[in-house]
Coordinates of C-alpha atoms and ligand atoms in Angstrom, one line a residue:
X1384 CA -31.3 5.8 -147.3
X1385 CA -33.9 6.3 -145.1
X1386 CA -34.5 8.2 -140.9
X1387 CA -36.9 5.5 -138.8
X1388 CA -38.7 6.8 -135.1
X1389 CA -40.5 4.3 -132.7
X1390 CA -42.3 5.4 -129.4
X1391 CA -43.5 3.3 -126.9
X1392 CA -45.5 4.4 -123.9
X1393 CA -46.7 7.7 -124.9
X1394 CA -49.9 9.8 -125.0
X1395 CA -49.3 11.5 -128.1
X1396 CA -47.0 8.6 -130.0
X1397 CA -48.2 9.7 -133.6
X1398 CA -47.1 13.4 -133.4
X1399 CA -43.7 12.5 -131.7
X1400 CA -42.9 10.4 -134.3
X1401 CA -43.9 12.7 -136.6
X1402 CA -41.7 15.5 -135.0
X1403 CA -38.8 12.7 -134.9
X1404 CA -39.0 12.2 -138.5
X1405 CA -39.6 15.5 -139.5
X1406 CA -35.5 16.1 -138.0
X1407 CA -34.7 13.1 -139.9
X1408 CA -36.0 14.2 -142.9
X1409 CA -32.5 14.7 -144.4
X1410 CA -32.7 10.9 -144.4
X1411 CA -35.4 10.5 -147.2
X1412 CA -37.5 13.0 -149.0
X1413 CA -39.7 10.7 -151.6
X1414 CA -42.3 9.8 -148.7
X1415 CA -43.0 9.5 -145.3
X1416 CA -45.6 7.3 -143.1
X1417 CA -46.8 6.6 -139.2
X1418 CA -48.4 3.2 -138.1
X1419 CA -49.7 3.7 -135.0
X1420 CA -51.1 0.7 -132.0
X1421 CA -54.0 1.7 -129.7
X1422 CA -53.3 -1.5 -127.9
X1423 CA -56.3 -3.4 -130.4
X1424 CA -55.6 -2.0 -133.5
X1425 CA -53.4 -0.6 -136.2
X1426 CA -53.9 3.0 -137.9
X1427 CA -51.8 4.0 -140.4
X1428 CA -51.1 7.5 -142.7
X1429 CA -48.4 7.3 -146.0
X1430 CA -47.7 9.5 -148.2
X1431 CA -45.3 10.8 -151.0
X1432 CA -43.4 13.9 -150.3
X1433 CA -41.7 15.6 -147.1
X1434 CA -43.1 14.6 -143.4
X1435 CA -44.6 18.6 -143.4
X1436 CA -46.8 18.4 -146.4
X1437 CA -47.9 14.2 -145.6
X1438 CA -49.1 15.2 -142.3
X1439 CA -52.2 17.5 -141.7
X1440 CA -53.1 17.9 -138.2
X1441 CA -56.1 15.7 -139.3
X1442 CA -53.8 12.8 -140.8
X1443 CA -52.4 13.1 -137.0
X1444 CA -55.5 13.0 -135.0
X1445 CA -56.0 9.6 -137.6
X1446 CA -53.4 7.9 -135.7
X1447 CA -54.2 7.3 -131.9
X1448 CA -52.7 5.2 -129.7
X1449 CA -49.9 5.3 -127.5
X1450 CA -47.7 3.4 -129.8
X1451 CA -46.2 4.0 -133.1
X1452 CA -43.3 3.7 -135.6
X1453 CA -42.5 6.0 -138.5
X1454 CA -40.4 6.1 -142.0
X1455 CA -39.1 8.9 -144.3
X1456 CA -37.9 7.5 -147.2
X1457 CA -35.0 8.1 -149.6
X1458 CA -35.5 4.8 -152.5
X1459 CA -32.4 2.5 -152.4
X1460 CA -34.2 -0.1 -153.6
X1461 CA -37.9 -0.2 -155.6
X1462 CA -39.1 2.6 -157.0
X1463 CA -41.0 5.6 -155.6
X1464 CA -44.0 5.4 -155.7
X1465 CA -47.0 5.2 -152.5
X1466 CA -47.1 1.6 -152.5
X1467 CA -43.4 1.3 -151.8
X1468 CA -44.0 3.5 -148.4
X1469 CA -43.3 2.5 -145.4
X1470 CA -44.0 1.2 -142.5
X1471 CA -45.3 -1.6 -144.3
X1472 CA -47.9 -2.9 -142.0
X1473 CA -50.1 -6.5 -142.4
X1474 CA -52.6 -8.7 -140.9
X1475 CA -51.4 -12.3 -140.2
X1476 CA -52.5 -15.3 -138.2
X1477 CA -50.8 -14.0 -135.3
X1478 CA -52.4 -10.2 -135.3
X1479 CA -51.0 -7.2 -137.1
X1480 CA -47.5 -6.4 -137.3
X1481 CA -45.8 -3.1 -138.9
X1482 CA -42.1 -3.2 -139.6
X1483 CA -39.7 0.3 -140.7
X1484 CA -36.5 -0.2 -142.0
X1485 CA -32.9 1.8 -142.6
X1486 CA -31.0 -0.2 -144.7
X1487 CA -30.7 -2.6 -147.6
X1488 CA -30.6 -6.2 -147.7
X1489 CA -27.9 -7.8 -150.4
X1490 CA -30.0 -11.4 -151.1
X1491 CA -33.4 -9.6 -151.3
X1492 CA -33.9 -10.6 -154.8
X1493 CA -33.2 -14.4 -153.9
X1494 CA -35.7 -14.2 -150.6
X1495 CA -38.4 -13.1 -152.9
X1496 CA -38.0 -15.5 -155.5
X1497 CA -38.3 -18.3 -152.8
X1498 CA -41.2 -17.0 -151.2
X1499 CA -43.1 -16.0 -154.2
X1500 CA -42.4 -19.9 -155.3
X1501 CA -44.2 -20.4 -152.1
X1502 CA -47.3 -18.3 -152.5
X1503 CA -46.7 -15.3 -151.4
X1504 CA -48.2 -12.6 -152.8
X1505 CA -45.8 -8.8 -153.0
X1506 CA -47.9 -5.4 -152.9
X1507 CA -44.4 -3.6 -153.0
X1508 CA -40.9 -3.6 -155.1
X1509 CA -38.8 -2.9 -151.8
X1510 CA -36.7 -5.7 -150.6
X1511 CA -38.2 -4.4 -146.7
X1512 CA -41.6 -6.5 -147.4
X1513 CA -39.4 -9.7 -147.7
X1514 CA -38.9 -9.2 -143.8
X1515 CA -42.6 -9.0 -143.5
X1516 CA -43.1 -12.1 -145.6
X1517 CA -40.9 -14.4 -143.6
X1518 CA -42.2 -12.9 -140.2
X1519 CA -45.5 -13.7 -141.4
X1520 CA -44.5 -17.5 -142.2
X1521 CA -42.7 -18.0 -138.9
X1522 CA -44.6 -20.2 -137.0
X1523 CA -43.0 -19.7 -133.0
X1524 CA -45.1 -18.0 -130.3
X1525 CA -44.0 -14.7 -129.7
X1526 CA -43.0 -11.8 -132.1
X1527 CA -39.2 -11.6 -130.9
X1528 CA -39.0 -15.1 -131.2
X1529 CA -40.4 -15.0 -134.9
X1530 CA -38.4 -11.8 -135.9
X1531 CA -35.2 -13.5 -134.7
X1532 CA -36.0 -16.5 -136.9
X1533 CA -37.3 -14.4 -139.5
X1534 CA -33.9 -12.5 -140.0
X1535 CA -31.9 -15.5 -140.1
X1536 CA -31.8 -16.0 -143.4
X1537 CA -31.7 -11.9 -144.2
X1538 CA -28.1 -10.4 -145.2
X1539 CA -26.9 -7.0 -145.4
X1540 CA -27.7 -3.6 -143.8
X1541 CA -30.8 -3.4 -141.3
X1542 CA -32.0 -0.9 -138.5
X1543 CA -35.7 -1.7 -138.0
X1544 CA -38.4 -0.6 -135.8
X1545 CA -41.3 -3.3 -135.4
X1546 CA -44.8 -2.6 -134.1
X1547 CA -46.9 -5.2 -133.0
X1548 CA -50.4 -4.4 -131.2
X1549 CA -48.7 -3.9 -127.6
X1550 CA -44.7 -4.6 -128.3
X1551 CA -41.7 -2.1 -129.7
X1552 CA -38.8 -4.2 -131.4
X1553 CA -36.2 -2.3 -132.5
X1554 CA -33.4 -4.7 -134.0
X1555 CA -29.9 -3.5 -135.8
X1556 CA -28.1 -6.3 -137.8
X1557 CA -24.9 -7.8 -136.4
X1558 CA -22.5 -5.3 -138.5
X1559 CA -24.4 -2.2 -137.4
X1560 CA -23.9 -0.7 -141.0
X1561 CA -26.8 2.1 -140.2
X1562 CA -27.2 3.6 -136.5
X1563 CA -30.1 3.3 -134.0
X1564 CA -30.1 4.8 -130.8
X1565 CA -32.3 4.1 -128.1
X1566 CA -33.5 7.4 -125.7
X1567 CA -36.2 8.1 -123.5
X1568 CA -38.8 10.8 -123.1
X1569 CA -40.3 10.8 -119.2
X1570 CA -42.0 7.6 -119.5
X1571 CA -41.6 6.6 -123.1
X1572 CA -38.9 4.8 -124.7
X1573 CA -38.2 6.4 -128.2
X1574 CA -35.9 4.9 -131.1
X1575 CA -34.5 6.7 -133.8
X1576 CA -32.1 7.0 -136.5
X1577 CA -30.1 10.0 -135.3
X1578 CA -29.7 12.1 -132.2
X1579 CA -31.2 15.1 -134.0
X1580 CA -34.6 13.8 -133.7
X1581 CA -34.0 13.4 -130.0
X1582 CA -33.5 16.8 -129.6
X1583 CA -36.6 18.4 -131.2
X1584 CA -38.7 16.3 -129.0
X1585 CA -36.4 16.5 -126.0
X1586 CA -36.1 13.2 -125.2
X1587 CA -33.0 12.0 -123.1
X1588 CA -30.8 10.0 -125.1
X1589 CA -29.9 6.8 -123.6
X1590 CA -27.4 4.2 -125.7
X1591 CA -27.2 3.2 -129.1
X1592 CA -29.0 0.2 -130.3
X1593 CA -25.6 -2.3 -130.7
X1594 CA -24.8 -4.0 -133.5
X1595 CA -26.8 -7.6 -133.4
X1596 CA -28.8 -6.5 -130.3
X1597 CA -32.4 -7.0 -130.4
X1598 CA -34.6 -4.4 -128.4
X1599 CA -38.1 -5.4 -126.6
X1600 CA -40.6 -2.8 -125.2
X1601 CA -43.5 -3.6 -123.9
X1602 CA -45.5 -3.7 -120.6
X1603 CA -43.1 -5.2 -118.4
X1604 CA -40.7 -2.8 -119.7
X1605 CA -37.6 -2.6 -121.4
X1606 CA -35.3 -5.8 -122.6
X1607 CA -32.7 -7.0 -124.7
X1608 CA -31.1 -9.8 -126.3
X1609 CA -28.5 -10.9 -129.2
X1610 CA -29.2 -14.0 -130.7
X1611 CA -26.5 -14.3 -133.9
X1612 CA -23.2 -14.7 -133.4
X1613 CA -21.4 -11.8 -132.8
X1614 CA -19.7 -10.0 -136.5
X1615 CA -17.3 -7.1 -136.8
X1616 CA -18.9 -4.1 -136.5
X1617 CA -19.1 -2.2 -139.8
X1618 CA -20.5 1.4 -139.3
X1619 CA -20.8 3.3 -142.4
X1620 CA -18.4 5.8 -142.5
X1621 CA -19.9 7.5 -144.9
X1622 CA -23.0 8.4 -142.4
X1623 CA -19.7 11.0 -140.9
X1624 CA -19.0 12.7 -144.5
X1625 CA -22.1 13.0 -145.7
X1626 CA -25.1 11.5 -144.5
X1627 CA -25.9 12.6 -140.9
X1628 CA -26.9 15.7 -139.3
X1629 CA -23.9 17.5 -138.3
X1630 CA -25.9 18.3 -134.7
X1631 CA -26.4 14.3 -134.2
X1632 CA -24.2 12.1 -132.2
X1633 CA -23.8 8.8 -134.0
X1634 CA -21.6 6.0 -133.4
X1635 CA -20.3 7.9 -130.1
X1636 CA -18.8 11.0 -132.1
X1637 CA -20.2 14.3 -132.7
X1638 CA -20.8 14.1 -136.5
X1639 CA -20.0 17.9 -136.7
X1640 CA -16.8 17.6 -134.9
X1641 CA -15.7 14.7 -137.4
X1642 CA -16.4 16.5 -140.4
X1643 CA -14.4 19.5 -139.0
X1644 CA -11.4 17.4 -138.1
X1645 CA -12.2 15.9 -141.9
X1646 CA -11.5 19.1 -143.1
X1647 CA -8.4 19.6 -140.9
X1648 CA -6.5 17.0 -142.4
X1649 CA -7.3 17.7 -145.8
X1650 CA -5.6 21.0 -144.9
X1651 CA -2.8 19.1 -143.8
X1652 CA -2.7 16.7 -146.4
X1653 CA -3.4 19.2 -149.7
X1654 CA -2.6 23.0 -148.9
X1655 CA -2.8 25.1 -151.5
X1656 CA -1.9 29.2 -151.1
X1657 CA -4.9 30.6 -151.7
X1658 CA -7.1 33.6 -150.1
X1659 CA -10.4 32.3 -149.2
X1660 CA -12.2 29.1 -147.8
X1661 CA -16.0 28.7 -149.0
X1662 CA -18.4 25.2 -148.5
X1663 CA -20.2 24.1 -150.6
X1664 CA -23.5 24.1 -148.5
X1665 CA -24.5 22.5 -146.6
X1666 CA -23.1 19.3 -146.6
X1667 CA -19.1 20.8 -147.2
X1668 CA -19.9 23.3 -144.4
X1669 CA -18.2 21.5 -141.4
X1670 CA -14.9 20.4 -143.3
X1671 CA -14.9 23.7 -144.9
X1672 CA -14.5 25.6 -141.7
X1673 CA -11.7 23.2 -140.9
X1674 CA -9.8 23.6 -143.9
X1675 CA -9.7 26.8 -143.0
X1676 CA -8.7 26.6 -139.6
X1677 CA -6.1 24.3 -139.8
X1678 CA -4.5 26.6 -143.0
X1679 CA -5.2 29.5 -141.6
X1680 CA -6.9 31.0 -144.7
X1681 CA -10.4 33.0 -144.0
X1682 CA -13.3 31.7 -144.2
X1683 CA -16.3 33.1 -146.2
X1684 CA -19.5 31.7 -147.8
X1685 CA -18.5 32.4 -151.4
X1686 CA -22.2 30.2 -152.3
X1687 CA -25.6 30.9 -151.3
X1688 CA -27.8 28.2 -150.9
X1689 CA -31.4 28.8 -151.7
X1690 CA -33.4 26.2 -149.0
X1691 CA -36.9 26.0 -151.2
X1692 CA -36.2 24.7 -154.8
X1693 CA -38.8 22.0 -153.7
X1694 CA -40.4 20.0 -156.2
X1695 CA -41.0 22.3 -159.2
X1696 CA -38.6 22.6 -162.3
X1697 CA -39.8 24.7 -164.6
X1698 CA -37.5 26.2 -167.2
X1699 CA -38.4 29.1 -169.0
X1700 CA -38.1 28.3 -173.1
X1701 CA -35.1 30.8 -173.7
X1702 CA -32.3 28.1 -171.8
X1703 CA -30.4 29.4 -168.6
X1704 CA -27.2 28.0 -168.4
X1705 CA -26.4 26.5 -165.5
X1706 CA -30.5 26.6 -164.3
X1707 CA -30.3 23.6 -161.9
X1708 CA -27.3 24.2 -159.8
X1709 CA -28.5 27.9 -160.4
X1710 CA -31.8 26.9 -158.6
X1711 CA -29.9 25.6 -155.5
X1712 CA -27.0 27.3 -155.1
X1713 CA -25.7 31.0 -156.3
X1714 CA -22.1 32.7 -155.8
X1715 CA -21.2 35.8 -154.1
X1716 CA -19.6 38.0 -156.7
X1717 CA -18.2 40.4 -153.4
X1718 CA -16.5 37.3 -152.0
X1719 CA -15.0 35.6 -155.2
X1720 CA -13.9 38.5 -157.9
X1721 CA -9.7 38.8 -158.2
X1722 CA -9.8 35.9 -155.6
X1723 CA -7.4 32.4 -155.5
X1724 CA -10.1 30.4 -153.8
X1725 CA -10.5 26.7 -151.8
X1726 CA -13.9 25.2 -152.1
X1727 CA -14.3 22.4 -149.9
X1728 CA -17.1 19.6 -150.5
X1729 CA -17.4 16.0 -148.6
X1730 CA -17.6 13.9 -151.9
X1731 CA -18.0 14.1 -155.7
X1732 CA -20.5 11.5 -157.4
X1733 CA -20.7 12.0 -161.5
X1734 CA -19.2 15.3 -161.1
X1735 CA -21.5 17.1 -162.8
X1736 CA -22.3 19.3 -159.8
X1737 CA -19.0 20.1 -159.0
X1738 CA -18.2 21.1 -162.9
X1739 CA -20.5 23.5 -162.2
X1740 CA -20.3 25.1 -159.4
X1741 CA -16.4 25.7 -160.8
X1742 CA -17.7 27.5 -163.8
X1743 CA -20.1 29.6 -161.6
X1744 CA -17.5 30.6 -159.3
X1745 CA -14.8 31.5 -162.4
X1746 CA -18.3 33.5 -163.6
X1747 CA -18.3 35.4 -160.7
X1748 CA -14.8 36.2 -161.2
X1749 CA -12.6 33.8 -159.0
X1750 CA -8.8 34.3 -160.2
X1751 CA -8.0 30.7 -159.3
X1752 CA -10.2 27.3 -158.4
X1753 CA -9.3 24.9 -156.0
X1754 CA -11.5 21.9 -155.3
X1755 CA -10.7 19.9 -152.0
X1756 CA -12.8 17.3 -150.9
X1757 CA -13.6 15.9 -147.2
X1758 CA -13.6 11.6 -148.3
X1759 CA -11.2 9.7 -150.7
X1760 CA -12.7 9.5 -154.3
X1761 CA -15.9 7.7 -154.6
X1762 CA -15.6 4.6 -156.5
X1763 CA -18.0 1.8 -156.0
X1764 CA -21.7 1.7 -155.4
X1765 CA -23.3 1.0 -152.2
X1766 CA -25.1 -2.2 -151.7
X1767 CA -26.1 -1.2 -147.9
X1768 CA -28.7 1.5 -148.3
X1769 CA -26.8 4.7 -149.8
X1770 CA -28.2 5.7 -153.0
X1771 CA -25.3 6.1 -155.2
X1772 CA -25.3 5.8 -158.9
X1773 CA -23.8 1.9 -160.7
X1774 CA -20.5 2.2 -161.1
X1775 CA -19.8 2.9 -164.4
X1776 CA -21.3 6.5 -163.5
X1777 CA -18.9 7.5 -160.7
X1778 CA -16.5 9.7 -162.1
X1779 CA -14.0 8.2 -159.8
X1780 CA -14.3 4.4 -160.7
X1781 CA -12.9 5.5 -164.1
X1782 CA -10.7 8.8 -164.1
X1783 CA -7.8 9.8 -162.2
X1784 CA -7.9 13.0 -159.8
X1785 CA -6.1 14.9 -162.7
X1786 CA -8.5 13.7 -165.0
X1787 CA -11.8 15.1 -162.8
X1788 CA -9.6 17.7 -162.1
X1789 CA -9.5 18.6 -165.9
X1790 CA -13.2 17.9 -166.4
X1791 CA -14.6 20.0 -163.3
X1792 CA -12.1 22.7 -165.1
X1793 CA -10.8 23.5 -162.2
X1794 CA -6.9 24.4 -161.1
X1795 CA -5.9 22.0 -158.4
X1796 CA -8.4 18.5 -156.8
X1797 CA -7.2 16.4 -153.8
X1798 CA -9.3 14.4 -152.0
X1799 CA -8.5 13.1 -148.2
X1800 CA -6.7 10.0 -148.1
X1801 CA -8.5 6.9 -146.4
X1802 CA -6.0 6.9 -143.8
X1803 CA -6.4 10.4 -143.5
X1804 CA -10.6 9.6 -143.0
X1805 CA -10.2 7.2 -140.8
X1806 CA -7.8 9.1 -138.7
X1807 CA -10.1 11.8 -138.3
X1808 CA -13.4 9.2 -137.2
X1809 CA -10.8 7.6 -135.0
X1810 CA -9.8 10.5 -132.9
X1811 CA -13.6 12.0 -132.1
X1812 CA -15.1 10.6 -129.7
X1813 CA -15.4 7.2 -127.9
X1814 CA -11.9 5.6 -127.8
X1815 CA -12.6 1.9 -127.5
X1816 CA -13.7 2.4 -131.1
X1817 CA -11.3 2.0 -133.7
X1818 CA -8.2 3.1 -131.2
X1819 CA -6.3 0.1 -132.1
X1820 CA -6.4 -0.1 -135.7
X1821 CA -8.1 3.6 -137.1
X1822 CA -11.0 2.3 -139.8
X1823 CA -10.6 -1.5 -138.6
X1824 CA -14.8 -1.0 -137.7
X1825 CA -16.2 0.8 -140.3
X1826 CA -17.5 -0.2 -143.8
X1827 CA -15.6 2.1 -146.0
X1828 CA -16.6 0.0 -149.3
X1829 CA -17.4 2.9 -151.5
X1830 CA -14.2 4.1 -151.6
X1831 CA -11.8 0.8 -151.2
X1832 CA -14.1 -1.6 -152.8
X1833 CA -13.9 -4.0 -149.3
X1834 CA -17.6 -4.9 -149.4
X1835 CA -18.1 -6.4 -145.9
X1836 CA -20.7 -8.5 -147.1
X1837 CA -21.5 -10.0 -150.5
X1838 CA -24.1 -8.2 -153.1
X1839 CA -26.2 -11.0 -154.8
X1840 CA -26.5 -9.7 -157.6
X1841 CA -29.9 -8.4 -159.5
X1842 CA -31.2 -7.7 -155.5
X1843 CA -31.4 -4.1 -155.9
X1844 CA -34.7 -4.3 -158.4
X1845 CA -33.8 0.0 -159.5
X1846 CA -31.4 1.8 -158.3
X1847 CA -32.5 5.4 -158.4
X1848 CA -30.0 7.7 -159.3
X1849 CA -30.5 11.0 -157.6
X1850 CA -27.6 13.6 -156.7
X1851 CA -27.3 16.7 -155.9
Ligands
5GP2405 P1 -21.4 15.8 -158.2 O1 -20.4 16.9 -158.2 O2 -20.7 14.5 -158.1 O3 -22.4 15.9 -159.2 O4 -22.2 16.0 -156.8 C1 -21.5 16.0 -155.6 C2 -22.5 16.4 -154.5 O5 -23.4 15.4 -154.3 C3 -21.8 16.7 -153.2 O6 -22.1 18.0 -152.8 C4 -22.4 15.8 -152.2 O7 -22.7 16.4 -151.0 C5 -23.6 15.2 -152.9 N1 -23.8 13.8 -152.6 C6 -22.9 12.9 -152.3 N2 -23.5 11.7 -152.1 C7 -24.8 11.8 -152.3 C8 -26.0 11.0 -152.2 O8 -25.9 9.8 -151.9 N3 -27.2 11.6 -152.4 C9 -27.3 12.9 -152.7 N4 -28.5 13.4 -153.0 N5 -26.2 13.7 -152.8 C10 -25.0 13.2 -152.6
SF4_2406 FE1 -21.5 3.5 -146.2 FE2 -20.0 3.4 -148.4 FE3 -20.2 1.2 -146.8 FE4 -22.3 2.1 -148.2 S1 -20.4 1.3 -149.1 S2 -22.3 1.4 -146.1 S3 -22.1 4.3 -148.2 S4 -19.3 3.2 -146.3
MG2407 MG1 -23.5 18.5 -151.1

């Protein structure tokens, strides 16, 4: 998973884009980097870590020009190190070109073995430089031109942002798996992954990038094209439950008010008498507070969530049980002792997490356990750009919901039906979408095993495996 920002037209492009990525920075933690155009040339600052630590106000003043294009960076593909940063930025026979991508491509693997056949020459392990590879072969006249051509032969999941020395691209593949929305700041066109970023910088948004659309900025202004045949759109739903910023408006909904309605109907769908309602923050926060709406059951934050375990795991010698989920999260002893009590969560991976956070909660003196969660059990990977474990590791893909139930030792587990899900992202927001047939536009393969489009397999060179 990963949050991309492109400006065009402004004075100060390189800290906008860093202000748009720092909002996004729920997208990708392992690194972040700006590529900025003065009109002549490229300058460019990566670096591992979050966008607040990469940047110094000296990285910043680095980076003039009244263009630029960033990338925070969450490793679905490669592995993390500096050299697998983006953007990923070159010198070709046509100039320099910079590209930032969302996404992940399912025939990556096969691309590279072709081109490296053919001479060229990898500095990264990300199937995104593949893009940058067959950009730099194409041979036609002008960058759109040689991006459409280039992305013929890519499949899968792909928002991108392109730079070129005096051109903005932004391009979202014909299923529109991850969003892109286009906005505007006075003068300046911005793109970005989420509203979010939008609002720190207060720039206007505009539309959405569509699915298939290609987006041109440059000194004549602002155009647009689709060259591929039009596909079925495909939004990943899971960008509702989990991913997203509840304050952002994707895909024409208000991700906070769709997580709230998820919650609602997994009140209606598994009620449970109990005495209090409690997230497990953040991301349960939203459907938590509908649980307990629709139920009528109070809501309290039974879980405290400590916002600066950063990088650093030291463990004293004498063990701690518990000492990672201890780090993050901690229970309220005032809200939980004698109590029958809901917690609500959007999804449960290995369950490992979840197992614990039960025993903490009992710890703390909890009479009774009830896990609810927001999405329908988790069972197959993500080949689109969601870093979810193989599935042999999914608790789901393998064991009933009596069976997590039992391992997560707690007393009752529902999860929301897919019809329930889909309900709920139906009914919020824009109606054209999904009104006749609820899910019909959404890729919802994690949890049904419908993979829109087929994973080649050995394209993903490591999946990194990272939950919390
Ligand atoms: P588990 O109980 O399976 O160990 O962990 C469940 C938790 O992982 C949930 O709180 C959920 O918010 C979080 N989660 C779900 N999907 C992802 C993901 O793709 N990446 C990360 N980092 N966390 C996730
Ligand atoms: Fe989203 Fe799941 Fe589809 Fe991946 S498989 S794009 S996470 S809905
Ligand atoms: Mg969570």
């Amino acid at each position: 998973m990963c949050g991309i920002v492109g400006v065009y037209g402004h004075p100060e492009a390189a800290n906008i884009t860093y202000l748009g990525l720092h909002a996004l920075q729920h997208r990708g933690q392992e690194a972040a980097g700006i590529v900025t155009s003065d009109g002549d040339r490229f300058h460019q600052v990566k670096r591992v870590g979050l966008v607040g630590d990469a940047f110094s106000r000296g990285a910043l003043a680095e980076l003039p020009g009244h263009l630029s294009i960033g990338h925070v960076r969450y490793s679905t593909s490669g592995d993390s190190s500096l050299r697998n940063a983006q953007p990923f930025a070159v010198e070709y026979a046509h100039g320099s070109v910079a590209v930032a991508h969302n996404g992940n491509l399912v025939n990556a693997a096969e691309l590279r073995r072709k081109l490296e056949i053919d001479g060229s020459i990898f500095q990264s392990t990300t199937d995104s430089e593949v893009i940058v590879h067959l950009l730099a072969r194409a041979r036609e006249p002008d960058i759109e031109t040689r991006i459409v051509n280039a992305l013929r032969s890519v499949d899968g999941a792909y928002s991108l942002v392109f730079l070129a020395e005096s051109k903005l691209i932004a391009v979202r593949d014909p299923n529109g798996f991850r969003p892109l929305l286009l906005g505007r700041l006075r003068d300046s066109f911005i793109f970005a992954s989420e509203t979010c970023a939008f609002d720190l910088i207060e720039a206007e948004f505009i539309r959405e990038v569509e699915p298939g659309e290609v987006v041109v900025v440059d000194s004549k202004g602002l155009r647009s094209f689709k060259p591929w045949p039009e596909a079925s759109r495909r939004f990943c739903v899971f960008e509702h439950v989990y991913f997203a910023r509840p304050d952002s408006h994707i895909d024409g909904r208000s991700v906070y008010r769709v997580r709230e309605l998820l919650g609602r109907k997994l009140a209606e769908e598994h009620p449970v008498d109990a005495d209090v309602v409690i997230p497990v923050p953040d991301s349960g926060t939203p459907a938590a507070i509908g649980y307990a709406r629709q139920s009528g059951i109070p809501y309290d934050f039974g879980l405290i969530r400590s916002h600066y375990i950063g990088r650093t795991f030291i463990e004293p010698q004498q063990s701690i049980r518990h000492f990672g989920v201890k780090l993050k999260l901690n229970a309220v002893k005032e809200v939980l002792h004698g109590k029958r009590v809901i917690i609500v969560d959007d999804s449960i991976v290995r369950g490992t997490t979840s197992r614990k956070i039960v025993k903490m909660i009992r710890a703390a003196g909890a009479r009774e356990v009830h896990v609810r969660i927001s999405s329908p059990p988790t069972t197959h990977p993500c080949y689109y750009g969601i870093d979810t474990p193989t599935r042999s590791e999914l608790i789901a893909s393998s064991h009933s919901p009596e069976e997590i139930a039992r391992y997560v030792t707690c007393d009752s587990l529902a999860y929301l039906s897919r019809d329930g899900m889909m309900k709920a992202v139906s009914l919020c927001g824009a109606p054209e979408i999904g009104k006749a047939l609820p899910g019909a536009h959404y890729c919802d393969a994690c949890f049904t095993g419908n993979y829109p489009i087929e994973f080649k397999p050995g394209t993903i060179s490591s999946l990194k495996r990272i939950v919390n």
